[in-house]
Amino acid sequence: MKRKQLVIGLFGFGNVGQGLCDVLRRVNPDNVRIARACVRNTKKHRDAPVPITDKADDIFNDPEINLIVELIDDADAAYVIVERALRQGIPVVSGNKKMLAYHIMDLIELQRLTGTALLYDASACGSIPVIRNLEEYYDNDLLISVKGILNGSSNFILSKIFNEGMDYSEALSIAQRLGFAESNPTLDVDGWDSLFKLVIITIHAFGVYVRPEEIFTFGIGRMTADDIRFANEKRRRIKLVGCAEKLGDDKLALTVMPQLISKQKYIYSVEDEFNGIVIKGMFYYKQFMFGRGAGGHPTGSSVLSDITAQTYDYRYEYKKLNSGHTPTYTTDFIFRIYYRYTTEGERHLLTFENINESYKSATYNYIVGDICLSELIRNADTLRRAEVFVAAYPAD
Ligand code: HSE
């Protein structure tokens, strides 16, 4: 079979865009070439290995270009590019998780109306082919949960702190230097990047779309030495975990928050910028996907995989979303947390269903107890602003 020739118009020449160019240079496929890259500042990229422009029209008006690859940082600008490409009938590969998390439903509809594909495996978990697997292999009702480490930078920081005793800010600056972190690293450490990925994953795992602001999201930015000591004393590690979990047949709970992970869990040993996703289902119990979740080359290779999929006109079918029997998002879910607080006001911020353990001293106070997810969501903004730390603390 003759393979389709792809001529790419690339938007963005940052870490992932450069990673993609390098991967393509080394693989040198005879049916894929980048015609031009559109960047904000052409002076900055004078040495780029492909022709560059700062005008989107140079790409959209080039009749040779039959695939847009969008790898820019700005979610609003990314949406404009992706929407325009689909309306012009040009398939798109995108890596912009924030843009997808907010606009995915519109873009699914636009794909249907235009008959044009949008692929974005690179948007979630770097080199791990999670979306296409959830879409194709897990195309049934057996899935119970999809949980894991979805952000490489925060995991890198946690690894350096727990394994090497490194200081938080030093670990963060190394993650930035190595090109794992977002240009605004609070997206990584405060859980937003994991949240966007979880929203995308949940569409393909369970056929359910939940707007990002409806999901409880708490990061590792407020973690202190006391929290690390607590985890060590309990022989656990703190990991930032995105979790989509079915409760019974027809309800689905979603969270992004630190978790105290015990040694027997697969993700306990996921270190550095690696991501790890545990897929739990009926009859097969658990499966584990593991790989590099950040960085120019791993993510560039995932973009290449989406590009290659375009050579045979692959597109997501959203079979679960369209199945008519999807679970309903619920926040009525009780689970155990560790809550470290400073003031009495913060102590009474949360109403627990049940308190298992509490500790108070002049400098360190905590509660371990069961709480309803809706209670955390109700207080989410206040918790994120306060000097507190919240982590899920599962029994095993
Ligand atoms: N900043 C992201 C991370 C990049 O650290 O995982 C990959 O999405």
CSV table of C-alpha atoms and ligand atoms in Angstrom, one decimal:
chain,number,residue,atom,x,y,z
A,1,MET,CA,0.0,0.0,0.0
A,2,LYS,CA,1.4,3.4,-0.9
A,3,ARG,CA,1.7,5.5,2.2
A,4,LYS,CA,0.3,9.0,2.2
A,5,GLN,CA,2.9,11.8,1.9
A,6,LEU,CA,2.6,14.3,4.8
A,7,VAL,CA,3.7,17.9,4.5
A,8,ILE,CA,3.6,19.5,7.9
A,9,GLY,CA,2.9,23.1,8.9
A,10,LEU,CA,4.3,23.3,12.4
A,11,PHE,CA,3.2,25.8,15.0
A,12,GLY,CA,5.7,26.3,17.9
A,13,PHE,CA,9.4,25.6,18.0
A,14,GLY,CA,9.9,25.2,21.8
A,15,ASN,CA,11.2,22.2,23.6
A,16,VAL,CA,8.7,19.7,22.0
A,17,GLY,CA,8.8,21.3,18.5
A,18,GLN,CA,12.6,21.1,18.5
A,19,GLY,CA,12.4,17.6,19.9
A,20,LEU,CA,10.1,16.6,17.1
A,21,CYS,CA,12.4,18.1,14.5
A,22,ASP,CA,15.3,16.2,15.9
A,23,VAL,CA,13.4,12.9,16.1
A,24,LEU,CA,12.4,13.4,12.4
A,25,ARG,CA,15.9,14.3,11.4
A,26,ARG,CA,17.2,11.0,13.0
A,27,VAL,CA,14.3,8.8,11.8
A,28,ASN,CA,14.2,10.4,8.4
A,29,PRO,CA,10.9,9.0,7.2
A,30,ASP,CA,10.5,9.3,3.4
A,31,ASN,CA,6.9,10.3,3.6
A,32,VAL,CA,7.0,13.1,6.3
A,33,ARG,CA,8.5,16.5,6.0
A,34,ILE,CA,8.0,19.8,7.7
A,35,ALA,CA,7.4,22.6,5.2
A,36,ARG,CA,7.5,25.5,7.6
A,37,ALA,CA,7.4,26.4,11.3
A,38,CYS,CA,5.4,29.3,12.6
A,39,VAL,CA,7.0,30.9,15.6
A,40,ARG,CA,6.4,34.1,17.6
A,41,ASN,CA,9.9,35.4,17.3
A,42,THR,CA,11.7,34.5,14.1
A,43,LYS,CA,15.0,36.1,15.4
A,44,LYS,CA,15.1,33.6,18.2
A,45,HIS,CA,14.9,30.7,15.8
A,46,ARG,CA,17.2,31.8,13.0
A,47,ASP,CA,19.1,28.5,13.2
A,48,ALA,CA,16.0,26.4,13.0
A,49,PRO,CA,16.5,23.4,10.6
A,50,VAL,CA,13.2,24.2,8.8
A,51,PRO,CA,12.0,27.5,7.1
A,52,ILE,CA,10.3,29.7,9.7
A,53,THR,CA,7.7,32.4,9.6
A,54,ASP,CA,5.8,34.5,12.1
A,55,LYS,CA,2.6,34.5,10.0
A,56,ALA,CA,0.0,31.8,10.5
A,57,ASP,CA,-1.3,32.6,6.9
A,58,ASP,CA,2.0,31.4,5.5
A,59,ILE,CA,1.0,27.9,6.7
A,60,PHE,CA,-2.7,28.1,6.2
A,61,ASN,CA,-2.4,29.4,2.6
A,62,ASP,CA,0.3,26.9,1.6
A,63,PRO,CA,-1.6,24.4,-0.6
A,64,GLU,CA,1.1,21.7,-0.1
A,65,ILE,CA,0.5,21.5,3.7
A,66,ASN,CA,-1.8,18.7,4.5
A,67,LEU,CA,-1.2,18.3,8.3
A,68,ILE,CA,-0.9,21.0,11.0
A,69,VAL,CA,1.1,20.1,14.1
A,70,GLU,CA,0.4,22.5,16.9
A,71,LEU,CA,2.9,22.6,19.8
A,72,ILE,CA,2.6,26.1,21.2
A,73,ASP,CA,2.3,27.1,24.9
A,74,ASP,CA,-0.6,29.5,24.7
A,75,ALA,CA,-3.9,27.6,25.0
A,76,ASP,CA,-6.1,30.3,23.5
A,77,ALA,CA,-3.9,30.8,20.5
A,78,ALA,CA,-3.7,27.0,20.1
A,79,TYR,CA,-7.5,26.8,20.0
A,80,VAL,CA,-7.6,29.4,17.2
A,81,ILE,CA,-5.1,27.4,15.2
A,82,VAL,CA,-6.8,24.0,15.7
A,83,GLU,CA,-10.2,25.4,15.0
A,84,ARG,CA,-9.1,27.1,11.8
A,85,ALA,CA,-7.3,24.0,10.6
A,86,LEU,CA,-10.3,21.7,11.2
A,87,ARG,CA,-12.6,24.2,9.5
A,88,GLN,CA,-10.2,24.3,6.5
A,89,GLY,CA,-10.3,20.5,6.4
A,90,ILE,CA,-6.7,20.1,7.5
A,91,PRO,CA,-6.0,17.3,10.0
A,92,VAL,CA,-4.3,18.4,13.2
A,93,VAL,CA,-1.9,16.9,15.8
A,94,SER,CA,-1.9,18.9,19.0
A,95,GLY,CA,0.0,18.6,22.3
A,96,ASN,CA,-1.8,21.4,24.1
A,97,LYS,CA,-3.4,19.8,27.1
A,98,LYS,CA,-4.9,22.9,28.6
A,99,MET,CA,-6.6,23.9,25.3
A,100,LEU,CA,-7.9,20.3,24.9
A,101,ALA,CA,-9.2,20.1,28.5
A,102,TYR,CA,-11.3,23.2,28.0
A,103,HIS,CA,-12.3,22.9,24.3
A,104,ILE,CA,-12.4,19.2,23.7
A,105,MET,CA,-16.2,18.9,23.3
A,106,ASP,CA,-16.3,21.7,20.7
A,107,LEU,CA,-13.4,20.1,18.9
A,108,ILE,CA,-15.1,16.7,18.9
A,109,GLU,CA,-18.1,18.3,17.3
A,110,LEU,CA,-16.0,20.1,14.8
A,111,GLN,CA,-14.2,16.9,13.8
A,112,ARG,CA,-17.6,15.3,13.2
A,113,LEU,CA,-18.9,18.3,11.2
A,114,THR,CA,-15.8,18.6,9.1
A,115,GLY,CA,-14.8,14.9,8.9
A,116,THR,CA,-11.3,16.0,9.8
A,117,ALA,CA,-9.2,14.4,12.5
A,118,LEU,CA,-7.5,15.9,15.5
A,119,LEU,CA,-5.0,13.6,17.3
A,120,TYR,CA,-3.4,14.4,20.6
A,121,ASP,CA,-1.8,11.3,22.2
A,122,ALA,CA,1.2,13.6,23.0
A,123,SER,CA,-0.9,15.8,25.2
A,124,ALA,CA,-1.1,13.2,28.0
A,125,CYS,CA,1.9,11.4,29.6
A,126,GLY,CA,4.6,12.2,27.0
A,127,SER,CA,5.8,9.0,25.4
A,128,ILE,CA,3.2,6.7,26.9
A,129,PRO,CA,0.5,5.8,24.3
A,130,VAL,CA,-2.3,6.1,26.8
A,131,ILE,CA,-5.1,7.7,24.8
A,132,ARG,CA,-5.0,5.5,21.7
A,133,ASN,CA,-4.8,2.4,24.0
A,134,LEU,CA,-7.8,3.6,26.1
A,135,GLU,CA,-9.7,4.3,22.9
A,136,GLU,CA,-8.9,1.1,21.0
A,137,TYR,CA,-7.9,-1.7,23.4
A,138,TYR,CA,-10.0,-0.7,26.4
A,139,ASP,CA,-13.0,-0.3,24.1
A,140,ASN,CA,-15.5,-1.9,26.6
A,141,ASP,CA,-17.1,-1.5,29.9
A,142,LEU,CA,-14.5,-3.4,31.9
A,143,LEU,CA,-12.5,-0.4,33.2
A,144,ILE,CA,-12.8,0.4,36.9
A,145,SER,CA,-10.1,3.0,37.3
A,146,VAL,CA,-7.3,4.9,35.6
A,147,LYS,CA,-4.9,6.4,38.1
A,148,GLY,CA,-1.4,7.6,38.1
A,149,ILE,CA,1.4,10.0,37.9
A,150,LEU,CA,0.6,12.3,35.0
A,151,ASN,CA,3.1,15.1,35.5
A,152,GLY,CA,6.9,14.5,35.0
A,153,SER,CA,8.1,17.7,36.7
A,154,SER,CA,6.4,17.3,40.0
A,155,ASN,CA,7.4,13.7,40.1
A,156,PHE,CA,11.0,14.7,39.4
A,157,ILE,CA,10.8,17.2,42.3
A,158,LEU,CA,9.3,14.6,44.6
A,159,SER,CA,12.0,12.0,43.7
A,160,LYS,CA,14.8,14.4,44.3
A,161,ILE,CA,13.3,15.4,47.7
A,162,PHE,CA,12.5,11.9,48.9
A,163,ASN,CA,15.6,10.1,47.4
A,164,GLU,CA,18.3,12.7,47.6
A,165,GLY,CA,17.0,15.0,50.3
A,166,MET,CA,17.2,17.9,47.8
A,167,ASP,CA,15.6,21.2,48.5
A,168,TYR,CA,12.3,21.8,46.7
A,169,SER,CA,13.3,25.0,44.8
A,170,GLU,CA,16.6,23.4,43.7
A,171,ALA,CA,14.7,20.4,42.3
A,172,LEU,CA,12.3,22.7,40.5
A,173,SER,CA,15.0,24.7,38.9
A,174,ILE,CA,16.7,21.5,37.6
A,175,ALA,CA,13.3,20.3,36.2
A,176,GLN,CA,13.0,23.7,34.4
A,177,ARG,CA,16.6,23.5,33.1
A,178,LEU,CA,16.0,20.0,31.8
A,179,GLY,CA,13.0,21.2,29.9
A,180,PHE,CA,10.4,19.1,31.8
A,181,ALA,CA,8.5,22.0,33.4
A,182,GLU,CA,5.9,24.2,31.8
A,183,SER,CA,6.9,27.8,31.1
A,184,ASN,CA,4.7,28.6,34.2
A,185,PRO,CA,5.8,25.8,36.6
A,186,THR,CA,2.9,26.4,39.0
A,187,LEU,CA,0.9,24.4,36.4
A,188,ASP,CA,3.1,21.4,37.2
A,189,VAL,CA,3.5,21.7,40.9
A,190,ASP,CA,-0.1,22.8,41.7
A,191,GLY,CA,-1.6,20.0,39.8
A,192,TRP,CA,-3.2,21.9,36.9
A,193,ASP,CA,-1.1,20.1,34.2
A,194,SER,CA,-2.2,16.7,35.7
A,195,LEU,CA,-5.8,18.0,35.8
A,196,PHE,CA,-5.8,18.8,32.1
A,197,LYS,CA,-4.4,15.4,31.3
A,198,LEU,CA,-6.9,13.7,33.5
A,199,VAL,CA,-9.8,15.4,31.8
A,200,ILE,CA,-8.5,14.2,28.4
A,201,ILE,CA,-7.9,10.7,29.6
A,202,THR,CA,-11.3,10.4,31.2
A,203,ILE,CA,-13.0,11.1,27.9
A,204,HIS,CA,-11.2,8.2,26.3
A,205,ALA,CA,-11.4,5.9,29.4
A,206,PHE,CA,-15.0,6.4,30.4
A,207,GLY,CA,-16.6,8.6,27.8
A,208,VAL,CA,-17.2,11.3,30.3
A,209,TYR,CA,-16.3,15.0,30.0
A,210,VAL,CA,-16.0,17.0,33.2
A,211,ARG,CA,-14.9,20.6,33.1
A,212,PRO,CA,-11.6,21.2,34.8
A,213,GLU,CA,-13.0,23.6,37.4
A,214,GLU,CA,-15.4,20.9,38.7
A,215,ILE,CA,-12.5,18.6,39.7
A,216,PHE,CA,-10.7,18.8,43.1
A,217,THR,CA,-7.1,19.8,42.3
A,218,PHE,CA,-4.4,20.3,44.9
A,219,GLY,CA,-0.7,20.2,44.3
A,220,ILE,CA,2.6,19.7,46.0
A,221,GLY,CA,3.5,23.4,46.2
A,222,ARG,CA,2.6,23.6,50.0
A,223,MET,CA,4.3,20.4,51.0
A,224,THR,CA,6.7,21.0,53.9
A,225,ALA,CA,9.4,19.0,55.7
A,226,ASP,CA,6.8,17.9,58.3
A,227,ASP,CA,4.7,16.3,55.5
A,228,ILE,CA,7.8,14.5,54.2
A,229,ARG,CA,8.6,13.3,57.7
A,230,PHE,CA,5.1,12.0,58.2
A,231,ALA,CA,5.2,10.1,54.9
A,232,ASN,CA,8.6,8.6,55.8
A,233,GLU,CA,7.4,7.5,59.2
A,234,LYS,CA,4.5,5.7,57.6
A,235,ARG,CA,6.9,4.1,55.1
A,236,ARG,CA,5.1,5.9,52.2
A,237,ARG,CA,6.1,8.3,49.5
A,238,ILE,CA,4.1,11.4,48.4
A,239,LYS,CA,3.2,11.3,44.7
A,240,LEU,CA,1.0,13.7,42.8
A,241,VAL,CA,-1.8,11.4,41.4
A,242,GLY,CA,-4.6,12.0,38.9
A,243,CYS,CA,-7.4,9.6,39.5
A,244,ALA,CA,-10.6,8.6,37.6
A,245,GLU,CA,-12.4,5.9,39.5
A,246,LYS,CA,-15.8,4.2,38.9
A,247,LEU,CA,-17.9,3.8,42.0
A,248,GLY,CA,-20.3,1.0,41.3
A,249,ASP,CA,-21.6,0.8,37.8
A,250,ASP,CA,-22.8,4.2,37.1
A,251,LYS,CA,-20.8,6.8,39.1
A,252,LEU,CA,-17.3,8.3,38.5
A,253,ALA,CA,-15.1,10.2,40.9
A,254,LEU,CA,-12.2,12.3,39.8
A,255,THR,CA,-9.4,13.9,41.8
A,256,VAL,CA,-5.9,15.4,41.3
A,257,MET,CA,-4.0,15.5,44.6
A,258,PRO,CA,-1.0,14.2,46.4
A,259,GLN,CA,-1.3,10.7,47.7
A,260,LEU,CA,0.6,8.9,50.4
A,261,ILE,CA,1.7,5.8,48.4
A,262,SER,CA,2.7,2.6,50.0
A,263,LYS,CA,5.6,0.4,48.8
A,264,GLN,CA,3.4,-2.3,47.2
A,265,LYS,CA,1.9,0.1,44.7
A,266,TYR,CA,3.3,0.2,41.2
A,267,ILE,CA,3.6,4.0,41.2
A,268,TYR,CA,5.7,4.0,44.4
A,269,SER,CA,8.8,3.2,42.3
A,270,VAL,CA,8.0,5.7,39.5
A,271,GLU,CA,10.9,8.2,39.7
A,272,ASP,CA,12.1,11.4,38.1
A,273,GLU,CA,10.3,12.7,35.1
A,274,PHE,CA,8.7,9.3,34.4
A,275,ASN,CA,4.9,8.9,34.4
A,276,GLY,CA,3.1,5.7,35.4
A,277,ILE,CA,-0.6,4.8,34.9
A,278,VAL,CA,-2.4,2.0,36.6
A,279,ILE,CA,-5.4,0.7,34.7
A,280,LYS,CA,-7.7,-1.4,36.7
A,281,GLY,CA,-10.5,-3.5,35.2
A,282,MET,CA,-12.8,-6.4,35.7
A,283,PHE,CA,-11.2,-9.8,35.1
A,284,TYR,CA,-7.7,-8.6,34.5
A,285,TYR,CA,-7.2,-6.7,37.8
A,286,LYS,CA,-4.4,-4.3,37.1
A,287,GLN,CA,-2.2,-3.2,34.2
A,288,PHE,CA,0.6,-0.7,34.4
A,289,MET,CA,1.9,1.7,31.7
A,290,PHE,CA,5.2,3.4,32.4
A,291,GLY,CA,7.4,5.8,30.5
A,292,ARG,CA,9.0,9.2,30.1
A,293,GLY,CA,6.3,11.8,30.6
A,294,ALA,CA,8.1,14.9,29.8
A,295,GLY,CA,11.0,16.3,27.7
A,296,GLY,CA,11.5,17.2,24.1
A,297,HIS,CA,12.5,13.8,22.6
A,298,PRO,CA,10.0,11.6,24.4
A,299,THR,CA,7.1,14.0,23.7
A,300,GLY,CA,8.4,14.6,20.2
A,301,SER,CA,8.4,10.8,19.6
A,302,SER,CA,4.7,10.7,20.7
A,303,VAL,CA,3.9,13.6,18.3
A,304,LEU,CA,5.6,11.5,15.6
A,305,SER,CA,3.4,8.6,16.4
A,306,ASP,CA,0.3,10.8,15.9
A,307,ILE,CA,1.8,12.1,12.7
A,308,THR,CA,2.4,8.5,11.5
A,309,ALA,CA,-1.2,7.6,12.4
A,310,GLN,CA,-2.3,10.3,10.0
A,311,THR,CA,-0.6,8.5,7.2
A,312,TYR,CA,-3.3,5.9,7.4
A,313,ASP,CA,-6.1,8.4,8.3
A,314,TYR,CA,-6.5,7.2,11.9
A,315,ARG,CA,-9.0,9.2,14.0
A,316,TYR,CA,-10.5,8.8,17.4
A,317,GLU,CA,-14.0,7.5,17.2
A,318,TYR,CA,-15.0,8.5,20.8
A,319,LYS,CA,-17.0,5.3,21.0
A,320,LYS,CA,-17.5,5.4,24.7
A,321,LEU,CA,-18.6,9.1,24.7
A,322,ASN,CA,-21.2,8.1,22.0
A,323,SER,CA,-22.2,4.9,23.6
A,324,GLY,CA,-25.1,6.3,25.6
A,325,HIS,CA,-24.3,4.4,28.8
A,326,THR,CA,-21.6,6.3,30.5
A,327,PRO,CA,-21.1,6.8,34.3
A,328,THR,CA,-22.1,10.1,35.9
A,329,TYR,CA,-19.6,12.3,37.6
A,330,THR,CA,-20.1,12.3,41.3
A,331,THR,CA,-18.4,14.2,44.2
A,332,ASP,CA,-20.3,12.1,46.8
A,333,PHE,CA,-17.3,9.9,47.6
A,334,ILE,CA,-15.8,9.5,51.1
A,335,PHE,CA,-12.1,8.7,51.4
A,336,ARG,CA,-9.3,9.1,53.9
A,337,ILE,CA,-7.0,12.1,53.8
A,338,TYR,CA,-4.0,13.5,55.7
A,339,TYR,CA,-4.6,17.2,56.5
A,340,ARG,CA,-1.8,19.4,57.8
A,341,TYR,CA,-2.9,22.8,59.0
A,342,THR,CA,-1.5,25.8,60.9
A,343,THR,CA,-4.3,27.8,62.5
A,344,GLU,CA,-7.4,26.9,64.4
A,345,GLY,CA,-9.4,28.5,61.6
A,346,GLU,CA,-7.8,26.1,59.1
A,347,ARG,CA,-8.5,23.2,61.5
A,348,HIS,CA,-12.2,24.0,61.3
A,349,LEU,CA,-12.3,24.7,57.6
A,350,LEU,CA,-13.1,21.1,56.8
A,351,THR,CA,-15.8,18.9,58.2
A,352,PHE,CA,-14.7,15.3,58.5
A,353,GLU,CA,-17.0,12.3,58.5
A,354,ASN,CA,-14.7,10.6,60.9
A,355,ILE,CA,-11.3,11.4,62.5
A,356,ASN,CA,-8.9,8.5,62.9
A,357,GLU,CA,-5.9,10.3,64.2
A,358,SER,CA,-4.9,13.8,65.1
A,359,TYR,CA,-1.8,15.5,66.3
A,360,LYS,CA,-1.1,19.0,67.7
A,361,SER,CA,2.1,20.8,68.7
A,362,ALA,CA,3.4,24.3,68.7
A,363,THR,CA,4.6,24.0,65.1
A,364,TYR,CA,2.9,21.0,63.5
A,365,ASN,CA,-0.8,19.9,63.5
A,366,TYR,CA,-2.5,17.3,61.4
A,367,ILE,CA,-5.6,15.2,61.1
A,368,VAL,CA,-6.1,11.9,59.5
A,369,GLY,CA,-9.7,11.3,58.7
A,370,ASP,CA,-12.5,10.4,56.3
A,371,ILE,CA,-13.9,13.2,54.2
A,372,CYS,CA,-16.4,13.6,51.4
A,373,LEU,CA,-14.9,14.8,48.1
A,374,SER,CA,-17.7,17.4,47.9
A,375,GLU,CA,-16.4,19.0,51.1
A,376,LEU,CA,-12.9,19.3,49.6
A,377,ILE,CA,-14.3,20.8,46.4
A,378,ARG,CA,-16.4,23.3,48.4
A,379,ASN,CA,-13.2,24.5,50.2
A,380,ALA,CA,-10.8,24.1,47.3
A,381,ASP,CA,-10.0,27.7,46.7
A,382,THR,CA,-9.5,28.4,50.4
A,383,LEU,CA,-7.3,25.3,50.8
A,384,ARG,CA,-5.1,26.3,47.9
A,385,ARG,CA,-4.5,29.8,49.4
A,386,ALA,CA,-3.9,28.6,53.0
A,387,GLU,CA,-0.8,27.2,54.7
A,388,VAL,CA,-2.2,23.7,54.6
A,389,PHE,CA,-1.4,20.4,52.9
A,390,VAL,CA,-3.9,17.8,51.8
A,391,ALA,CA,-3.0,14.3,50.6
A,392,ALA,CA,-5.2,11.2,50.0
A,393,TYR,CA,-4.1,8.5,52.4
A,394,PRO,CA,-5.5,5.1,51.2
A,395,ALA,CA,-5.7,2.2,53.7
A,396,ASP,CA,-3.2,0.1,51.7
B,1,HSE,N1,5.4,19.9,32.2
B,1,HSE,C1,4.9,18.6,31.7
B,1,HSE,C2,5.3,17.6,32.7
B,1,HSE,C3,5.4,18.3,30.4
B,1,HSE,O1,6.2,17.9,33.6
B,1,HSE,O2,4.8,16.5,32.7
B,1,HSE,C4,4.7,17.1,29.7
B,1,HSE,O3,3.4,17.3,29.6
